[in-house]
Coordinates of C-alpha atoms in Angstrom, one line a residue:
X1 CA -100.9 13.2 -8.0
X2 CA -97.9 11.5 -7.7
X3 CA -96.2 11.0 -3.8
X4 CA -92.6 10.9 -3.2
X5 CA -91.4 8.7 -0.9
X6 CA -88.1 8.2 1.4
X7 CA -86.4 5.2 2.1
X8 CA -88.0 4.7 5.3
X9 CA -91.5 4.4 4.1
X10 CA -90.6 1.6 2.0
X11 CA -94.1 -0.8 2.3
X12 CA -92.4 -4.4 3.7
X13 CA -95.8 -6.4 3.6
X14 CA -96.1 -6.1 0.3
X15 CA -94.4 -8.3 -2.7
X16 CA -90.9 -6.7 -3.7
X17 CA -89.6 -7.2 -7.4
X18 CA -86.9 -6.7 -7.7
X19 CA -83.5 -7.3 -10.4
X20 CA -80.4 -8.9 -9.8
X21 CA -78.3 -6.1 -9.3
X22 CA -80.9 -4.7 -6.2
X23 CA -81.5 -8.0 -4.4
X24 CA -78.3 -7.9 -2.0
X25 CA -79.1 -4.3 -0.5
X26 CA -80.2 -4.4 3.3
X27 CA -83.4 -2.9 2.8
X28 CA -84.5 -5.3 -0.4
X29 CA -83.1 -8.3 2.0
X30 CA -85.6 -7.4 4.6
X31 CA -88.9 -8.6 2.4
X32 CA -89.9 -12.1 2.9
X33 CA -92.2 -12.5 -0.1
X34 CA -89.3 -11.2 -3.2
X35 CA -89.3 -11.9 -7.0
X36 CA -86.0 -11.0 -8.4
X37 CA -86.8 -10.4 -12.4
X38 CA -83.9 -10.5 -15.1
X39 CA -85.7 -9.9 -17.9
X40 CA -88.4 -8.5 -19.4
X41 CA -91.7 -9.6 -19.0
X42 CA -93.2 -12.1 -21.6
X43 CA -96.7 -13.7 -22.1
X44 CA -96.8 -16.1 -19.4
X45 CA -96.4 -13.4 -17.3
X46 CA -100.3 -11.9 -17.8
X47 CA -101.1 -14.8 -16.2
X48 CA -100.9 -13.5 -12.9
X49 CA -102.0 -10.4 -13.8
X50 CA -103.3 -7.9 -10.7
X51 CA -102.5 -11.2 -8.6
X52 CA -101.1 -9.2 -5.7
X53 CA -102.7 -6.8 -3.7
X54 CA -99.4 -4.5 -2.7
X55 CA -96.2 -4.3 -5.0
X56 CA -93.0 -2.6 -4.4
X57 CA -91.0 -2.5 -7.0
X58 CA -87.0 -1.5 -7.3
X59 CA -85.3 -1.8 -10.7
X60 CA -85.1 -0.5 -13.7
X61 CA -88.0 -0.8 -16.6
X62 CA -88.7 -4.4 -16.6
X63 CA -88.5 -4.6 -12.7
X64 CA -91.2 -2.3 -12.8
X65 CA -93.1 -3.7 -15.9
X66 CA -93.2 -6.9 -14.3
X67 CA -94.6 -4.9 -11.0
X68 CA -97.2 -3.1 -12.7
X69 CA -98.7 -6.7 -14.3
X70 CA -98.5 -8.2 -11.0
X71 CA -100.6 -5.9 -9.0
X72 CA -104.1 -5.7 -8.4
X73 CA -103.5 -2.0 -7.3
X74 CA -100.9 1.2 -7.9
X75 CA -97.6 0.3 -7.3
X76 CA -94.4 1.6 -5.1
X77 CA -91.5 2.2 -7.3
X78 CA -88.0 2.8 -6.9
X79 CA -86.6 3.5 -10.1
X80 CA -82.9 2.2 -10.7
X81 CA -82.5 3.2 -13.9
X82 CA -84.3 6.1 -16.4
X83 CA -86.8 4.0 -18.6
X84 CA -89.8 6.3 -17.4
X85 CA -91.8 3.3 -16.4
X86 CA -92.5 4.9 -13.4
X87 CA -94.2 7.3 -15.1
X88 CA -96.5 5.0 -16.9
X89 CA -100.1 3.5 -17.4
X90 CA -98.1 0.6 -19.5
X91 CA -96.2 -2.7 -19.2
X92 CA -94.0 -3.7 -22.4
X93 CA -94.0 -7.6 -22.8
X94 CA -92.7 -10.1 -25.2
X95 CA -94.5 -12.4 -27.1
X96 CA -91.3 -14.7 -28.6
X97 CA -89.8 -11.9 -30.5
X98 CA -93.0 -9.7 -31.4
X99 CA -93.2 -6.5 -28.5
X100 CA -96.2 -5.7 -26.9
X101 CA -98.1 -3.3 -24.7
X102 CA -100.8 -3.9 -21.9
X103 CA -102.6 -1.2 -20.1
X104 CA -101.8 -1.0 -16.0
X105 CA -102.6 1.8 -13.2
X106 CA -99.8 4.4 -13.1
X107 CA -97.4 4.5 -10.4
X108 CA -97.9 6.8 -8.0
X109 CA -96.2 6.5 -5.1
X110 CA -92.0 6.8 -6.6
X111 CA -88.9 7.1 -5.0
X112 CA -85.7 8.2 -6.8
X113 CA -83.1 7.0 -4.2
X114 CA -79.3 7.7 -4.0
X115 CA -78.7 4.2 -2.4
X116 CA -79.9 2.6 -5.1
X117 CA -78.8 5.0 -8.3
X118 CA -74.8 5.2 -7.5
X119 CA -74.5 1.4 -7.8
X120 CA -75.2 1.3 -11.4
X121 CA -72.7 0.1 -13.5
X122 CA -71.3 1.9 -16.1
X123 CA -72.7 -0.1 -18.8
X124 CA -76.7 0.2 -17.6
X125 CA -75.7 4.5 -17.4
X126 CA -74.8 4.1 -21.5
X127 CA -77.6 2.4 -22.1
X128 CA -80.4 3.8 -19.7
X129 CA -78.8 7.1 -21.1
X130 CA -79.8 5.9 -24.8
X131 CA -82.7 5.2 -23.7
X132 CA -84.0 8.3 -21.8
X133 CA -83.0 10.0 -25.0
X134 CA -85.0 8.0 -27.4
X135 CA -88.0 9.0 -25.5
X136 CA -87.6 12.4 -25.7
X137 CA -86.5 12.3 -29.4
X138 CA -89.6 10.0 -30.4
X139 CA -91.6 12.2 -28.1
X140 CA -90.8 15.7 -29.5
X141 CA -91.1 14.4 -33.4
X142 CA -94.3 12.3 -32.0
X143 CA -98.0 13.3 -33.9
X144 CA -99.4 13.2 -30.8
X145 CA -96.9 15.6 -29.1
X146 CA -98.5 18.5 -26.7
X147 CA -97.1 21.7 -25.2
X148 CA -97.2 19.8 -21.8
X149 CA -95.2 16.7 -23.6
X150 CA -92.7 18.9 -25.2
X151 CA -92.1 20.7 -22.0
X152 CA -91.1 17.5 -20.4
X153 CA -88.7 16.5 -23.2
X154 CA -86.8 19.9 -22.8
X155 CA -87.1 19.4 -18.7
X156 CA -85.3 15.8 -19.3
X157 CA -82.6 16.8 -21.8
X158 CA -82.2 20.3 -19.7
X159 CA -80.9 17.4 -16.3
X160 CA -78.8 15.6 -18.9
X161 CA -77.2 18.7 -20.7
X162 CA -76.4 20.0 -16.9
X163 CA -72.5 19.2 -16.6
X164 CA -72.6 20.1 -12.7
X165 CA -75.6 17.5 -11.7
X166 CA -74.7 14.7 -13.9
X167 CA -74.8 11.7 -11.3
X168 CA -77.2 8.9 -11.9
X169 CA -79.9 9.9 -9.8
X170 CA -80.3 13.0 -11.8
X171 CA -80.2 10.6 -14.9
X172 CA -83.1 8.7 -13.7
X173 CA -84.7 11.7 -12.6
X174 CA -84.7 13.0 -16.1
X175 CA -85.9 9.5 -17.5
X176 CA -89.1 9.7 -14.7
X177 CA -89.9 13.5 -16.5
X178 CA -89.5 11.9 -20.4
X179 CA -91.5 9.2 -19.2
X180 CA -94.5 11.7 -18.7
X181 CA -93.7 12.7 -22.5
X182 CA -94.4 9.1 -23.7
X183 CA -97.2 8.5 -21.7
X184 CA -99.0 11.1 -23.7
X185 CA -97.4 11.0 -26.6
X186 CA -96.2 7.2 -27.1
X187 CA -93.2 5.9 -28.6
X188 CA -92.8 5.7 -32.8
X189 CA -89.5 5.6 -34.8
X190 CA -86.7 4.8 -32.5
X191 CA -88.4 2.4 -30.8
X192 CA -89.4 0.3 -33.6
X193 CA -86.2 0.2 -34.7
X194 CA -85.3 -1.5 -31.8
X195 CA -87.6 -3.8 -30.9
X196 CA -86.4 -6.3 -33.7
X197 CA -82.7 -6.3 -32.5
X198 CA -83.9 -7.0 -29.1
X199 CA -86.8 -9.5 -30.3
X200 CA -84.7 -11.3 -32.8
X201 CA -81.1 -10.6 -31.9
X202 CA -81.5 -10.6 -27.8
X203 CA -79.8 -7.2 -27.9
X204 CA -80.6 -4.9 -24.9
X205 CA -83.5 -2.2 -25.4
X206 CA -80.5 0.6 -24.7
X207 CA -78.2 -0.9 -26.7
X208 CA -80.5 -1.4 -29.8
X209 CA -81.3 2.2 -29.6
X210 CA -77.7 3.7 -28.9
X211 CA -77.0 1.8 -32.5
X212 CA -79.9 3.6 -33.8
X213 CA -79.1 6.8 -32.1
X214 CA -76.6 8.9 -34.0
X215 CA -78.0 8.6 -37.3
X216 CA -81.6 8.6 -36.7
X217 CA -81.0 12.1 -34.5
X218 CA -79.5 13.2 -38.0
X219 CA -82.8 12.6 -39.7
X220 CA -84.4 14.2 -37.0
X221 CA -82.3 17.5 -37.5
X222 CA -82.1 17.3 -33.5
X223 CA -78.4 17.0 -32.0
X224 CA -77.7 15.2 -29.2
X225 CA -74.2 14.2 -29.7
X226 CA -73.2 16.8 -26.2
X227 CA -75.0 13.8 -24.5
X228 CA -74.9 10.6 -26.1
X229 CA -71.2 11.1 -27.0
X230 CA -69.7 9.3 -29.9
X231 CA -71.8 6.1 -30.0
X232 CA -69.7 3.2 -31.7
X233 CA -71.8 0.1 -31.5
X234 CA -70.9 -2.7 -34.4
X235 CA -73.8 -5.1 -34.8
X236 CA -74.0 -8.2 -37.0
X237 CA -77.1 -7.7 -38.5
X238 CA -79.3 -8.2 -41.3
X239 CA -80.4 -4.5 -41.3
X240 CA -83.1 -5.2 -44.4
X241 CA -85.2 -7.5 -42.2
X242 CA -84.6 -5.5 -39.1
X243 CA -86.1 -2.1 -41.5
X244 CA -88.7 -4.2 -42.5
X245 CA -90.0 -5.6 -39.3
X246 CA -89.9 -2.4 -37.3
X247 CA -92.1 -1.1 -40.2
X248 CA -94.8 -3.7 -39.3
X249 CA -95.3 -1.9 -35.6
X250 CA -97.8 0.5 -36.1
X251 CA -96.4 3.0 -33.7
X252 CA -93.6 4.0 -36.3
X253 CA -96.2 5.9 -38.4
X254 CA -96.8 8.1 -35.5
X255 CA -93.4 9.9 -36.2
X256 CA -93.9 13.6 -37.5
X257 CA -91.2 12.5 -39.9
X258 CA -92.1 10.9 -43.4
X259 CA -90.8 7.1 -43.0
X260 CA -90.7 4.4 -45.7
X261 CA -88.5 1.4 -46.7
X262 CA -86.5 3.5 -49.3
X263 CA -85.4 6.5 -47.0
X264 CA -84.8 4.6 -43.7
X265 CA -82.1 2.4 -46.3
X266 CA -80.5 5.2 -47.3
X267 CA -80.2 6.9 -43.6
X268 CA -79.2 3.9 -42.1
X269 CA -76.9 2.0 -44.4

């Protein structure tokens, strides 16, 4: 059962982590004990996992990645932006450039807060935007999908299609209700497209999946172009190598959608 809370309930002895873009706010200034995080999480980081007893986190997903390793217990969150980690029993971290995935306790205590959703910059919106919509594509052509995981997917697109509530609280609103989706359903075929332009070419997660976005919707026969916009996003890449190492995560075989070398060539090139 999940507990929303305000501003003013914000847990001070606790650890904050926090990103970059959160730490000058008055009410982040006001913790003594602060980590300020500006990536994601790698292996060193398990190191000190469930170290701390109370975490408040306020970020976007690896803030609360990073959160979730560090605590012993639940954690606080304040979502920045909409990568559903909120709505998680996972932590993503890297290992060099190989992603990985470690089991934590799901947030239950989250706050989506207008002081600290307006102050995204336009760049995090495209990309957090990308990203929210990943989930719910992956999600909704996912083996593992469920009436209650579709029904969160359609919830999620339903905020982003809405013209008249389009500010960035509803966007990371909608991210929090797709993140339910992949916590039952997981992640597959956009995803592991991704993770080698991030792991090998230190492109963004949103980024590497708005690249990925218009043509792999295509395949998907699912149009999301009234959202996403017309994504132009030219990469130097070896696309070969990055097709062949998404295809060594297992989680791309979970796709509904028949995926080899050959086709994902010819859709992508």
């Amino acid at each position: 059962q999940e507990e929303y809370r305000t501003d003013k309930e914000v847990i001070l002895m606790a650890l904050l982590v926090c990103s970059n873009s959160t730490k000058d706010i008055e009410i982040v200034e006001k913790y003594d004990d602060r980590r300020i995080v500006s990536s994601a999480p790698d292996i060193n980081t398990l190191k000190e996992m469930g170290t701390y007893e109370n975490v408040v986190a306020i970020g976007g997903g690896a803030v609360i990645d990073t959160a979730k390793i560090l605590s012993k217990n639940p954690i606080i969150c304040y979502p920045t932006t909409a990568a559903g980690s909120s709505a998680t029993s996972w932590s993503v971290y890297w290992d060099g450039s190989n992603k990985h995935s470690v089991k934590r306790m799901k947030p239950t205590q989250i706050g989506i807060s207008y002081v600290f959703a307006e102050s995204l910059p336009n760049n995090v919106v495209k990309d957090t935007t990308y990203d929210v919509v990943s989930h719910c594509l992956d999600s909704i052509h996912s083996k593992n999908k469920t009436k209650k995981s579709l029904w969160h997917c359609e919830s999620a697109l339903k905020i982003l299609r809405d013209k008249e509530f389009h500010k960035n609280h509803n966007l990371i609103r909608a991210g929090h209700i797709a993140g339910h989706a992949i916590e039952i359903t997981g992640t597959n075929l956009l995803h592991s497209l991704s993770y080698p332009l991030t792991g090998h070419y230190r492109i963004s997660h949103g980024t590497a999946l708005g690249y990925f976005l218009p043509k792999i919707s295509e395949l998907m026969n699912y149009d999301v172009s009234d959202i996403i916009g017309d994504i132009k996003i030219d990469l130097d890449i070896d696309l070969d190598f990055v097709i062949d190492e998404a295809l060594k995560y297992n989680k791309i075989y979970e796709s509904s959608i028949f995926i080899d070398r050959k086709t994902l060539r010819e859709v992508l090139k």
